[in-house]
Amino acid sequence: MQKEYLDEFKDYLEKKSGILRKRIPHYLRWVDVFLWNMKGRNASEYEKILQKMVDRLHEQETIQEWQINQAVEAINLYWNIFLPTKTGVQAPPASWDVIIDKVNEMISMKHYSEKTRKSYVLHAQQFIKWLAGRAPVLVTAEDAKRYLAYLAVDRKVSSSTQNQAFNALLFMFKYGLKKEFAGLEDTPRAKRGRRVPVVFSKDEVSRVLREMHGVYKLMTQVIYGSGLRLGECMSLRVKDIDIENSKIIVHSGKGDKDRVTMLPQTLKGELAEQIARVKVLFENDTARGYGRTVIPNALERKYPSAASSFEWQFVFPANDLTVDRVRNRVIRYHVHAASLQREVRQAITAAGITKHAGVHTFRHSFATHLLQSGYSIRVIQDLLGHASLNTTMIYTHVNPVTERVVVSPLDIARDLS
């Protein structure tokens, strides 16, 4: 089906798509596989066939997540952007509700985090509001360019907010509007200033922890002792805690990457007790006809019983059951982020610390204190899950005690004064 256009699609990829040349053979291979799956099918079955193909790829242990994303990207480029220029067949104009639904669908298919989904949808909705009623079919990349300039110049948003908006609009144009998103190179961008992270001293860490109790204290100790992000700590499952080998496995961290970090020896007993409490809670829920938690869609399709198994329960579960409105069932979710953030802020105040600090300060302190103890910056990068060493290097500017303290030459040669 439409295979006669593959050579022209190759030419399109080489000259107009911006795809790296070394990746083009892989894009062509994915499209070829997809077209084979579409053989004898109606064009209206495109999304159904694509989803089936993605599901099958997830079932293959040799296929990695980035390869699946590449396949979706290649097929979308061919089917929704390139092919209509050859056949003249365009989809009927979509409403903004349909566009947002498509964004949600593609985020789910690409297994982005819930945090990313909320961010992309929020930025897309704000862009739609700024357009003041203009129909999707009339929107161009020039509109996105003017909107991003408006954020930077008029709204004076931070660089991180503007970058989030850029990525959200790029995603919406590609998968929702199915339009080119080019010519934005000269868009005014907010400059990202270099900020040294706020860090606790070791004494301040002790003072804050002394003001905390129960599960919130344990969560804070895990964040500081293992270098976790707030979301990573909340999302820990029973199976992720390897007490015997002193390891914590972090799944789908920032950038959807997995990593292994340390489990502090001093927390082994408390974490074992916490997991025992979770087991009692899980057994009680199960006896009442509940006992389910929430797991990623692709995993649930592959392992239908996983959501009802003990090993998939959250290490830090919420006190109350909740209704999963997407799946229409009762589940037990994890502790809400706001609860831990509130407890930490109160403890910081009670400890008499006036720094502008919060939960994430404990992760910064983890990195800084390891660096002060002489550990390699590369080791710390791996433990933190940073993609770039440059991100980790910021901690060398917090308190460089591993280097010799610089002394003024006037202080060295005191007889000159």
GROMACS .gro file of C-alpha atoms in nm:
model
  417
    1MET     CA    1   0.000   0.000   0.000
    2GLN     CA    2   0.155   0.328  -0.120
    3LYS     CA    3   0.498   0.159  -0.139
    4GLU     CA    4   0.562   0.331  -0.470
    5TYR     CA    5   0.629   0.650  -0.274
    6LEU     CA    6   0.912   0.510  -0.058
    7ASP     CA    7   1.189   0.639  -0.287
    8GLU     CA    8   1.033   0.985  -0.284
    9PHE     CA    9   0.995   0.963   0.095
   10LYS     CA   10   1.367   0.890   0.118
   11ASP     CA   11   1.432   1.204  -0.085
   12TYR     CA   12   1.199   1.399   0.148
   13LEU     CA   13   1.385   1.271   0.456
   14GLU     CA   14   1.722   1.368   0.310
   15LYS     CA   15   1.625   1.717   0.196
   16LYS     CA   16   1.336   1.847   0.407
   17SER     CA   17   1.288   1.655   0.731
   18GLY     CA   18   1.598   1.753   0.928
   19ILE     CA   19   1.651   1.384   1.019
   20LEU     CA   20   2.016   1.284   1.056
   21ARG     CA   21   2.132   1.101   0.743
   22LYS     CA   22   2.254   0.797   0.938
   23ARG     CA   23   1.901   0.745   1.076
   24ILE     CA   24   1.721   0.758   0.741
   25PRO     CA   25   1.765   0.384   0.658
   26HIS     CA   26   1.602   0.299   0.991
   27TYR     CA   27   1.310   0.536   0.921
   28LEU     CA   28   1.257   0.372   0.583
   29ARG     CA   29   1.268   0.025   0.739
   30TRP     CA   30   1.000   0.117   0.998
   31VAL     CA   31   0.774   0.261   0.728
   32ASP     CA   32   0.824  -0.049   0.514
   33VAL     CA   33   0.722  -0.274   0.806
   34PHE     CA   34   0.417  -0.056   0.873
   35LEU     CA   35   0.306  -0.061   0.510
   36TRP     CA   36   0.335  -0.439   0.512
   37ASN     CA   37   0.101  -0.443   0.814
   38MET     CA   38  -0.138  -0.210   0.630
   39LYS     CA   39  -0.156  -0.442   0.327
   40GLY     CA   40  -0.519  -0.501   0.232
   41ARG     CA   41  -0.639  -0.262   0.502
   42ASN     CA   42  -0.844   0.054   0.472
   43ALA     CA   43  -0.668   0.385   0.541
   44SER     CA   44  -0.916   0.450   0.824
   45GLU     CA   45  -0.750   0.164   1.017
   46TYR     CA   46  -0.418   0.353   1.034
   47GLU     CA   47  -0.428   0.427   1.408
   48LYS     CA   48  -0.546   0.078   1.500
   49ILE     CA   49  -0.269  -0.089   1.297
   50LEU     CA   50  -0.007   0.150   1.434
   51GLN     CA   51  -0.112   0.073   1.793
   52LYS     CA   52  -0.095  -0.302   1.726
   53MET     CA   53   0.251  -0.262   1.577
   54VAL     CA   54   0.369  -0.062   1.880
   55ASP     CA   55   0.226  -0.324   2.117
   56ARG     CA   56   0.410  -0.601   1.933
   57LEU     CA   57   0.736  -0.406   1.948
   58HIS     CA   58   0.694  -0.366   2.325
   59GLU     CA   59   0.665  -0.743   2.355
   60GLN     CA   60   1.007  -0.793   2.192
   61GLU     CA   61   1.278  -0.782   2.458
   62THR     CA   62   1.546  -0.685   2.204
   63ILE     CA   63   1.360  -0.367   2.103
   64GLN     CA   64   1.436  -0.063   2.316
   65GLU     CA   65   1.202   0.229   2.392
   66TRP     CA   66   1.396   0.474   2.173
   67GLN     CA   67   1.353   0.239   1.876
   68ILE     CA   68   0.976   0.230   1.928
   69ASN     CA   69   0.967   0.610   1.946
   70GLN     CA   70   1.172   0.622   1.626
   71ALA     CA   71   0.923   0.388   1.456
   72VAL     CA   72   0.626   0.604   1.558
   73GLU     CA   73   0.810   0.917   1.442
   74ALA     CA   74   0.895   0.764   1.102
   75ILE     CA   75   0.544   0.633   1.039
   76ASN     CA   76   0.384   0.963   1.142
   77LEU     CA   77   0.615   1.157   0.910
   78TYR     CA   78   0.529   0.929   0.619
   79TRP     CA   79   0.156   0.888   0.673
   80ASN     CA   80   0.048   1.226   0.804
   81ILE     CA   81   0.296   1.474   0.657
   82PHE     CA   82   0.459   1.330   0.344
   83LEU     CA   83   0.188   1.105   0.195
   84PRO     CA   84  -0.091   1.367   0.174
   85THR     CA   85   0.136   1.579  -0.049
   86LYS     CA   86   0.148   1.291  -0.299
   87THR     CA   87  -0.210   1.162  -0.287
   88GLY     CA   88  -0.393   1.488  -0.227
   89VAL     CA   89  -0.600   1.312   0.038
   90GLN     CA   90  -0.624   1.520   0.353
   91ALA     CA   91  -0.803   1.433   0.675
   92PRO     CA   92  -1.115   1.640   0.750
   93PRO     CA   93  -1.052   1.953   0.959
   94ALA     CA   94  -1.021   1.864   1.327
   95SER     CA   95  -1.148   2.061   1.625
   96TRP     CA   96  -0.915   2.166   1.905
   97ASP     CA   97  -1.069   1.897   2.128
   98VAL     CA   98  -0.969   1.636   1.871
   99ILE     CA   99  -0.618   1.784   1.854
  100ILE     CA  100  -0.577   1.763   2.233
  101ASP     CA  101  -0.711   1.407   2.230
  102LYS     CA  102  -0.452   1.319   1.966
  103VAL     CA  103  -0.175   1.474   2.177
  104ASN     CA  104  -0.288   1.269   2.477
  105GLU     CA  105  -0.306   0.954   2.266
  106MET     CA  106   0.044   0.997   2.123
  107ILE     CA  107   0.192   1.077   2.466
  108SER     CA  108   0.039   0.753   2.592
  109MET     CA  109   0.168   0.560   2.292
  110LYS     CA  110   0.520   0.698   2.342
  111HIS     CA  111   0.504   0.623   2.718
  112TYR     CA  112   0.588   0.973   2.836
  113SER     CA  113   0.535   1.044   3.204
  114GLU     CA  114   0.210   1.180   3.348
  115LYS     CA  115   0.401   1.494   3.444
  116THR     CA  116   0.504   1.547   3.081
  117ARG     CA  117   0.149   1.483   2.963
  118LYS     CA  118   0.006   1.746   3.195
  119SER     CA  119   0.276   1.997   3.096
  120TYR     CA  120   0.227   1.946   2.721
  121VAL     CA  121  -0.153   1.965   2.742
  122LEU     CA  122  -0.142   2.278   2.961
  123HIS     CA  123   0.095   2.459   2.722
  124ALA     CA  124  -0.115   2.349   2.423
  125GLN     CA  125  -0.432   2.482   2.588
  126GLN     CA  126  -0.264   2.814   2.670
  127PHE     CA  127  -0.152   2.846   2.308
  128ILE     CA  128  -0.506   2.771   2.188
  129LYS     CA  129  -0.644   3.039   2.422
  130TRP     CA  130  -0.387   3.290   2.289
  131LEU     CA  131  -0.505   3.213   1.933
  132ALA     CA  132  -0.844   3.360   2.032
  133GLY     CA  133  -1.070   3.120   1.849
  134ARG     CA  134  -0.868   3.056   1.533
  135ALA     CA  135  -0.944   2.715   1.379
  136PRO     CA  136  -0.669   2.448   1.381
  137VAL     CA  137  -0.660   2.431   1.002
  138LEU     CA  138  -0.552   2.799   0.988
  139VAL     CA  139  -0.269   2.772   1.243
  140THR     CA  140   0.090   2.779   1.117
  141ALA     CA  141   0.440   2.760   1.261
  142GLU     CA  142   0.449   3.140   1.233
  143ASP     CA  143   0.176   3.154   1.499
  144ALA     CA  144   0.388   2.937   1.726
  145LYS     CA  145   0.685   3.165   1.664
  146ARG     CA  146   0.485   3.474   1.764
  147TYR     CA  147   0.346   3.297   2.071
  148LEU     CA  148   0.693   3.193   2.193
  149ALA     CA  149   0.814   3.549   2.139
  150TYR     CA  150   0.514   3.672   2.340
  151LEU     CA  151   0.610   3.440   2.628
  152ALA     CA  152   0.970   3.560   2.627
  153VAL     CA  153   0.919   3.933   2.565
  154ASP     CA  154   0.576   4.020   2.707
  155ARG     CA  155   0.520   3.756   2.972
  156LYS     CA  156   0.891   3.736   3.061
  157VAL     CA  157   0.860   3.368   3.152
  158SER     CA  158   1.163   3.171   3.267
  159SER     CA  159   1.380   2.990   3.016
  160SER     CA  160   1.263   2.652   3.144
  161THR     CA  161   0.895   2.749   3.096
  162GLN     CA  162   0.963   2.872   2.745
  163ASN     CA  163   1.153   2.555   2.657
  164GLN     CA  164   0.864   2.346   2.790
  165ALA     CA  165   0.624   2.548   2.575
  166PHE     CA  166   0.848   2.501   2.270
  167ASN     CA  167   0.861   2.123   2.317
  168ALA     CA  168   0.485   2.105   2.379
  169LEU     CA  169   0.405   2.302   2.062
  170LEU     CA  170   0.654   2.096   1.861
  171PHE     CA  171   0.475   1.782   1.977
  172MET     CA  172   0.129   1.922   1.904
  173PHE     CA  173   0.226   2.039   1.555
  174LYS     CA  174   0.379   1.703   1.472
  175TYR     CA  175   0.118   1.467   1.616
  176GLY     CA  176  -0.195   1.679   1.661
  177LEU     CA  177  -0.199   1.935   1.381
  178LYS     CA  178   0.026   1.724   1.156
  179LYS     CA  179   0.201   2.033   1.025
  180GLU     CA  180   0.562   2.137   0.974
  181PHE     CA  181   0.720   2.311   1.273
  182ALA     CA  182   1.009   2.498   1.115
  183GLY     CA  183   1.156   2.845   1.085
  184LEU     CA  184   1.173   2.911   1.458
  185GLU     CA  185   1.549   2.949   1.477
  186ASP     CA  186   1.536   3.327   1.522
  187THR     CA  187   1.254   3.327   1.778
  188PRO     CA  188   1.344   3.537   2.085
  189ARG     CA  189   1.428   3.295   2.364
  190ALA     CA  190   1.455   3.358   2.735
  191LYS     CA  191   1.815   3.320   2.847
  192ARG     CA  192   1.877   3.060   3.111
  193GLY     CA  193   2.087   3.205   3.390
  194ARG     CA  194   2.332   2.990   3.574
  195ARG     CA  195   2.204   2.928   3.925
  196VAL     CA  196   2.395   2.751   4.197
  197PRO     CA  197   2.159   2.508   4.376
  198VAL     CA  198   2.066   2.562   4.739
  199VAL     CA  199   2.233   2.298   4.957
  200PHE     CA  200   2.201   2.199   5.323
  201SER     CA  201   2.506   2.147   5.540
  202LYS     CA  202   2.524   1.804   5.704
  203ASP     CA  203   2.422   1.964   6.032
  204GLU     CA  204   2.119   2.127   5.866
  205VAL     CA  205   2.015   1.790   5.720
  206SER     CA  206   2.020   1.643   6.072
  207ARG     CA  207   1.825   1.937   6.215
  208VAL     CA  208   1.550   1.910   5.954
  209LEU     CA  209   1.519   1.532   5.990
  210ARG     CA  210   1.492   1.565   6.369
  211GLU     CA  211   1.176   1.771   6.312
  212MET     CA  212   1.017   1.499   6.096
  213HIS     CA  213   0.842   1.173   6.184
  214GLY     CA  214   0.688   0.864   6.031
  215VAL     CA  215   0.664   0.791   5.661
  216TYR     CA  216   0.746   1.149   5.555
  217LYS     CA  217   1.074   1.136   5.745
  218LEU     CA  218   1.157   0.802   5.579
  219MET     CA  219   1.077   0.941   5.232
  220THR     CA  220   1.302   1.241   5.298
  221GLN     CA  221   1.581   1.012   5.419
  222VAL     CA  222   1.550   0.805   5.100
  223ILE     CA  223   1.566   1.118   4.883
  224TYR     CA  224   1.877   1.243   5.065
  225GLY     CA  225   2.038   0.902   5.112
  226SER     CA  226   1.983   0.781   4.755
  227GLY     CA  227   1.971   1.105   4.554
  228LEU     CA  228   1.617   1.059   4.425
  229ARG     CA  229   1.387   1.316   4.274
  230LEU     CA  230   1.056   1.370   4.453
  231GLY     CA  231   0.858   1.194   4.180
  232GLU     CA  232   1.101   0.903   4.175
  233CYS     CA  233   1.065   0.851   4.549
  234MET     CA  234   0.685   0.858   4.536
  235SER     CA  235   0.680   0.617   4.241
  236LEU     CA  236   0.895   0.348   4.405
  237ARG     CA  237   0.738   0.001   4.393
  238VAL     CA  238   0.806  -0.286   4.635
  239LYS     CA  239   1.001  -0.468   4.361
  240ASP     CA  240   1.235  -0.168   4.322
  241ILE     CA  241   1.381  -0.203   4.673
  242ASP     CA  242   1.668  -0.455   4.681
  243ILE     CA  243   1.750  -0.462   5.052
  244GLU     CA  244   1.986  -0.759   5.030
  245ASN     CA  245   2.210  -0.592   4.771
  246SER     CA  246   2.164  -0.237   4.906
  247LYS     CA  247   2.021  -0.107   4.579
  248ILE     CA  248   1.723   0.097   4.466
  249ILE     CA  249   1.615   0.059   4.104
  250VAL     CA  250   1.467   0.378   3.963
  251HIS     CA  251   1.237   0.305   3.670
  252SER     CA  252   1.133   0.566   3.412
  253GLY     CA  253   1.317   0.853   3.575
  254LYS     CA  254   1.364   1.188   3.404
  255GLY     CA  255   1.393   1.129   3.031
  256ASP     CA  256   1.226   0.789   3.080
  257LYS     CA  257   1.558   0.631   3.182
  258ASP     CA  258   1.616   0.354   3.436
  259ARG     CA  259   1.909   0.358   3.677
  260VAL     CA  260   2.042   0.195   3.994
  261THR     CA  261   2.134   0.396   4.301
  262MET     CA  262   2.245   0.312   4.654
  263LEU     CA  263   2.020   0.206   4.939
  264PRO     CA  264   2.171   0.344   5.263
  265GLN     CA  265   2.261   0.074   5.517
  266THR     CA  266   2.096   0.278   5.791
  267LEU     CA  267   1.758   0.263   5.615
  268LYS     CA  268   1.745  -0.113   5.552
  269GLY     CA  269   1.551  -0.189   5.869
  270GLU     CA  270   1.305   0.098   5.830
  271LEU     CA  271   1.239   0.019   5.464
  272ALA     CA  272   1.183  -0.349   5.549
  273GLU     CA  273   0.929  -0.242   5.813
  274GLN     CA  274   0.762  -0.004   5.566
  275ILE     CA  275   0.730  -0.281   5.307
  276ALA     CA  276   0.582  -0.509   5.575
  277ARG     CA  277   0.321  -0.240   5.649
  278VAL     CA  278   0.245  -0.212   5.278
  279LYS     CA  279   0.191  -0.588   5.263
  280VAL     CA  280  -0.063  -0.579   5.547
  281LEU     CA  281  -0.242  -0.288   5.376
  282PHE     CA  282  -0.240  -0.473   5.044
  283GLU     CA  283  -0.379  -0.792   5.200
  284ASN     CA  284  -0.656  -0.595   5.372
  285ASP     CA  285  -0.743  -0.419   5.045
  286THR     CA  286  -0.748  -0.752   4.860
  287ALA     CA  287  -0.976  -0.908   5.122
  288ARG     CA  288  -1.221  -0.621   5.063
  289GLY     CA  289  -1.219  -0.680   4.687
  290TYR     CA  290  -0.966  -0.411   4.599
  291GLY     CA  291  -0.587  -0.451   4.608
  292ARG     CA  292  -0.516  -0.293   4.270
  293THR     CA  293  -0.273  -0.014   4.194
  294VAL     CA  294  -0.197   0.168   3.868
  295ILE     CA  295   0.073   0.061   3.623
  296PRO     CA  296   0.168   0.186   3.273
  297ASN     CA  297  -0.077   0.091   2.996
  298ALA     CA  298   0.171  -0.113   2.791
  299LEU     CA  299   0.276  -0.316   3.095
  300GLU     CA  300  -0.084  -0.380   3.192
  301ARG     CA  301  -0.157  -0.516   2.846
  302LYS     CA  302   0.149  -0.740   2.870
  303TYR     CA  303   0.097  -0.843   3.236
  304PRO     CA  304  -0.278  -0.809   3.311
  305SER     CA  305  -0.242  -0.932   3.671
  306ALA     CA  306   0.051  -0.705   3.765
  307ALA     CA  307  -0.170  -0.426   3.902
  308SER     CA  308  -0.308  -0.673   4.158
  309SER     CA  309   0.029  -0.814   4.266
  310PHE     CA  310   0.214  -0.717   4.583
  311GLU     CA  311   0.548  -0.640   4.414
  312TRP     CA  312   0.385  -0.365   4.206
  313GLN     CA  313   0.238  -0.184   4.508
  314PHE     CA  314   0.383   0.157   4.593
  315VAL     CA  315   0.635   0.163   4.879
  316PHE     CA  316   0.474   0.484   5.003
  317PRO     CA  317   0.099   0.433   4.942
  318ALA     CA  318  -0.172   0.690   5.000
  319ASN     CA  319  -0.382   0.653   5.313
  320ASP     CA  320  -0.707   0.635   5.118
  321LEU     CA  321  -0.826   0.441   4.816
  322THR     CA  322  -0.911   0.644   4.508
  323VAL     CA  323  -1.105   0.598   4.184
  324ASP     CA  324  -0.898   0.563   3.867
  325ARG     CA  325  -1.132   0.748   3.630
  326VAL     CA  326  -0.940   0.637   3.321
  327ARG     CA  327  -0.987   0.267   3.395
  328ASN     CA  328  -1.301   0.314   3.609
  329ARG     CA  329  -1.186   0.112   3.909
  330VAL     CA  330  -1.078   0.160   4.270
  331ILE     CA  331  -0.702   0.166   4.329
  332ARG     CA  332  -0.449   0.264   4.592
  333TYR     CA  333  -0.214   0.532   4.458
  334HIS     CA  334   0.102   0.672   4.615
  335VAL     CA  335   0.138   0.958   4.864
  336HIS     CA  336   0.061   1.298   4.711
  337ALA     CA  337   0.365   1.516   4.640
  338ALA     CA  338   0.208   1.816   4.813
  339SER     CA  339   0.189   1.624   5.142
  340LEU     CA  340   0.563   1.559   5.157
  341GLN     CA  341   0.644   1.911   5.036
  342ARG     CA  342   0.431   2.059   5.313
  343GLU     CA  343   0.592   1.839   5.582
  344VAL     CA  344   0.943   1.930   5.464
  345ARG     CA  345   0.868   2.304   5.458
  346GLN     CA  346   0.731   2.287   5.812
  347ALA     CA  347   1.038   2.095   5.932
  348ILE     CA  348   1.275   2.346   5.770
  349THR     CA  349   1.097   2.630   5.947
  350ALA     CA  350   1.095   2.443   6.279
  351ALA     CA  351   1.469   2.379   6.242
  352GLY     CA  352   1.529   2.754   6.217
  353ILE     CA  353   1.671   2.737   5.864
  354THR     CA  354   1.604   3.044   5.649
  355LYS     CA  355   1.735   2.914   5.317
  356HIS     CA  356   1.493   2.899   5.023
  357ALA     CA  357   1.484   2.521   5.042
  358GLY     CA  358   1.246   2.231   4.987
  359VAL     CA  359   1.235   1.861   4.911
  360HIS     CA  360   1.469   1.888   4.611
  361THR     CA  361   1.733   2.051   4.831
  362PHE     CA  362   1.797   1.707   4.980
  363ARG     CA  363   1.888   1.571   4.635
  364HIS     CA  364   2.123   1.866   4.581
  365SER     CA  365   2.274   1.796   4.922
  366PHE     CA  366   2.323   1.427   4.835
  367ALA     CA  367   2.534   1.522   4.532
  368THR     CA  368   2.728   1.796   4.709
  369HIS     CA  369   2.812   1.588   5.016
  370LEU     CA  370   2.934   1.299   4.799
  371LEU     CA  371   3.152   1.541   4.604
  372GLN     CA  372   3.291   1.682   4.928
  373SER     CA  373   3.376   1.327   5.034
  374GLY     CA  374   3.595   1.287   4.726
  375TYR     CA  375   3.372   1.074   4.502
  376SER     CA  376   3.413   1.098   4.125
  377ILE     CA  377   3.185   1.342   3.944
  378ARG     CA  378   3.112   1.061   3.694
  379VAL     CA  379   2.992   0.831   3.973
  380ILE     CA  380   2.767   1.106   4.106
  381GLN     CA  381   2.633   1.169   3.754
  382ASP     CA  382   2.528   0.804   3.727
  383LEU     CA  383   2.368   0.801   4.072
  384LEU     CA  384   2.169   1.116   3.993
  385GLY     CA  385   2.067   0.995   3.648
  386HIS     CA  386   2.195   1.305   3.467
  387ALA     CA  387   2.217   1.265   3.090
  388SER     CA  388   2.490   1.530   3.066
  389LEU     CA  389   2.796   1.569   3.285
  390ASN     CA  390   2.752   1.946   3.254
  391THR     CA  391   2.437   1.919   3.467
  392THR     CA  392   2.629   1.744   3.744
  393MET     CA  393   2.922   1.987   3.723
  394ILE     CA  394   2.709   2.263   3.879
  395TYR     CA  395   2.771   2.098   4.218
  396THR     CA  396   3.143   2.175   4.191
  397HIS     CA  397   3.046   2.542   4.228
  398VAL     CA  398   2.841   2.497   4.545
  399ASN     CA  399   3.121   2.438   4.793
  400PRO     CA  400   3.443   2.321   4.628
  401VAL     CA  401   3.606   2.184   4.943
  402THR     CA  402   3.770   1.908   4.741
  403GLU     CA  403   3.999   2.175   4.597
  404ARG     CA  404   4.263   2.364   4.787
  405VAL     CA  405   4.120   2.681   4.936
  406VAL     CA  406   4.252   2.987   4.754
  407VAL     CA  407   4.437   3.225   4.987
  408SER     CA  408   4.516   3.584   4.896
  409PRO     CA  409   4.888   3.646   4.832
  410LEU     CA  410   4.862   3.935   5.077
  411ASP     CA  411   4.761   3.691   5.351
  412ILE     CA  412   5.045   3.455   5.258
  413ALA     CA  413   5.307   3.732   5.269
  414ARG     CA  414   5.182   3.899   5.587
  415ASP     CA  415   5.502   4.102   5.620
  416LEU     CA  416   5.394   4.312   5.323
  417SER     CA  417   5.098   4.453   5.513
   0.00000   0.00000   0.00000
